[in-house]
Amino acid sequence: MPLISHSPDTGTWLLNTRGTSYALRIDETGAPCHVAWGPRLTLRETEELGSPSGPPASSFEGRPPVGEELPVDSGTRYGPPSLQVRYADGSRAFEWQPTRHEVLAPSPGTAELVLEFRDRLYPLEVALHYHVREDSDVIERRTVLRNAGDQHLTLLRADSAAWTLPPLPDYRLSHVTGQWSAESQLHRDRLPHGETVLTSRRGLTSHHVNPWVMLDSGEATEHHGRVWSTALAWSGSWRITVQRTPDGRSSVTGGAGHEGVPVPLAPGEEFTTPVFAGLCTDGGFGAAGRAWHSYIRAHVMPRAREIAPVLYNSWEATGFDVDQAGQKALAERAAALGVELFVVDDGWFGGRRSDTAGLGDWVPAPDRFPEGLGPLARAVHELGMRFGVWVEPEMVNPDSDLYRAHPDWVLHVPGRQRTELRNQLVLNFARQDVADWAHGWLTRLVANHGIDFLKWDMNRSFGEAGWPGQPDGADRLWTRYVTNLYDVIDRLRADHPDLRIETCSGGGGRIDLGILTRTDQAWVSDNTDAVDRLSIHHGFTQLYPARAMSAWVTDVPNQMTGRSVPLRFRFHVAMSGLLGIGGDLAQWSEEELAEGAALVAEYKKVRHLVQHGSLYRLSAPPPGDAPTVVQYAADDADEVLILAWQRGPRHGCPRLPVRLAALPPGARYRDSRTGVVHHSTVLTEYGLRLDLPAGDWASTAVHLTRVPEDLPRRQHSRHGEHGDL
Ligand code: DGJ
């Protein structure tokens, strides 16, 4: 089946993904209308679905509020508009007039449909883009708007796309909300009638809600049922509106910016929205997650096929108290544990001895690094590790040389207060001179100090968001800030192809498909309590892959929660993502160092499964008596990793075997713990005994490898294109 086909007679377009179809048609008025999104259809079947609906049921109904590809604010439409425009003469509305279409093939195995329109009266052009691939069910949509006239106009709302769901007896909404240090808490609730708005007004993606939604009929489970999901690739303010109408329909519209932030379009100017991607899957929330993971690893993250190194980060160990001798001592202990990347966190530059001063002065502090970072970088490299540092390029402390020299570089409104959060102000990255300054010192820092890795942090939301001196600055900065941020990172990566970057915003404040397009991993939360992390990881991996999920083993009692759990449990939790260590190794006993080294070595044997395999959530995190269990399986199912964590078991609570997922019948697997060989059918139908030790906070890692004589004959590489470290 072709990826994109067309019936000129009925104006129908059919898009085929790996296993689904998406169809739309241009109706009699010229408007692009939704037809279908679900299992595979032929063009003929699609045309049957596309027959026009009847006349409005009463004089109070206009065009149905659900069912257009990009509902506009026009005529008798009363739903939430995806596109709302105001022209120079103050009038509004958009009437669709198709102008042309084309089908592109951006790369082998992909196709892009572009449908172009203009308003019937005013010179505004709108192009709808749909990008599909043979190897994925994700459809990427975006919209390009162009002012083809000679007068200014304003986009009061310019969403990327609207997604229409089929009629269902009921709708349920899944999404994650949270706050600093409690990100990614999963909610799965009946979709209310009316409009449900998920948004960030903070200038960044936010800890508080992440820009994705999943919808189902209310009957999907982890392993069964159809799920429609959408995710926005944008790292600034955003808004997604999920609608449920009285006639039992549902749709999702989403894009950059929050309410009240218009996009000005000067004559000849173009605005390209971020991608709003959509996915329809059968097989429950588990299958939806796995499809997103594969797509993000293959088509979003730049280097996800590499195996990520085991990292050490100094933040919880030394805070702002970093110097050459102390970091070198930590690095020696980290190397002995098997760490492969050593990262010096905050505190290495300028007058930064606490969070009150120094941000913006990006030169190594002479009292702590008298010869710069070079000697430490060399020592780390000689220990066989890569070297990374923390940066927060978008911020400035008022107590800094940078601010004293450039007080006008921050977001501000003349005459108004400049409100500080964490004693810092936001540099206006929308200004090209500020973005160029950041690129300049970053590229010199990386080149001159042998830096392999940046942890790129961003520790406050916008405030007094003005851009004095720039016409429409207060409107334009919300998008220009983000596109300039992307541009700085893209230029930096182009300058230094071996540089790897971790996205961080006080933990998980800026994680989305936009930032993941140009970063290699994400620091998902400042909360390193292993127990709290179970639910954070559960929410995070609903959409994002473990390949992006940084997790550290830190000390107990945990600095944030005061909870103490065994080192082994902490390791097993961090091993479910990209293993890192953040404890004060100077304080670790010989026994802890030996146990840590053994667990790092164990992780290295299985990390290709965590980072590149398929995730099956066999049992969700507490509350409840059952252990939390996840399975990572190689794509060919030759190897499987089971990680399980149990809070103190209640006396009398049955200890049930865990049924594994997706193993081929007739195969046999050897259990790394015991050497016992299990039949796959026994593992999937009757289950594996976890044999968790007694006592509080028990955990286990079970590595199952397929018995060689059962393996089909084939050749393959396990470790991705760049091989093992
Ligand atoms: C917030 C980050 O999330 C932490 O890990 C640490 O890097 C601090 N910032 C440093 O200020």
XYZ file of C-alpha atoms and ligand atoms in Angstrom, residues 180 313 315 320 345-347 352 355 390 392 422 455 457-459 504-508 523 525-526 552, ligand 1:
36
model
C 9.002 20.217 41.100
C 27.098 13.665 39.029
C 25.326 17.694 42.880
C 28.141 24.270 45.356
C 27.435 20.041 38.579
C 26.740 23.631 39.669
C 29.426 25.749 41.362
C 29.033 30.836 42.342
C 22.435 30.135 44.281
C 26.626 21.696 34.367
C 22.453 27.138 32.877
C 15.866 31.287 42.992
C 23.939 19.088 31.671
C 19.685 23.301 33.222
C 16.930 25.957 33.387
C 15.722 26.791 36.866
C 17.267 19.496 32.755
C 14.988 22.123 34.194
C 15.094 21.701 37.944
C 14.604 18.014 37.083
C 11.771 17.397 34.651
C 17.168 14.527 34.101
C 13.382 14.793 38.571
C 15.432 16.328 41.378
C 20.976 8.357 39.974
C 18.629 21.853 39.403
C 18.991 20.493 38.894
O 17.845 19.758 38.642
C 19.900 19.824 39.912
O 20.170 18.511 39.523
C 21.161 20.627 40.036
O 21.829 20.615 38.800
C 20.813 22.038 40.442
N 19.842 22.631 39.577
C 22.058 22.894 40.456
O 21.776 24.213 40.742
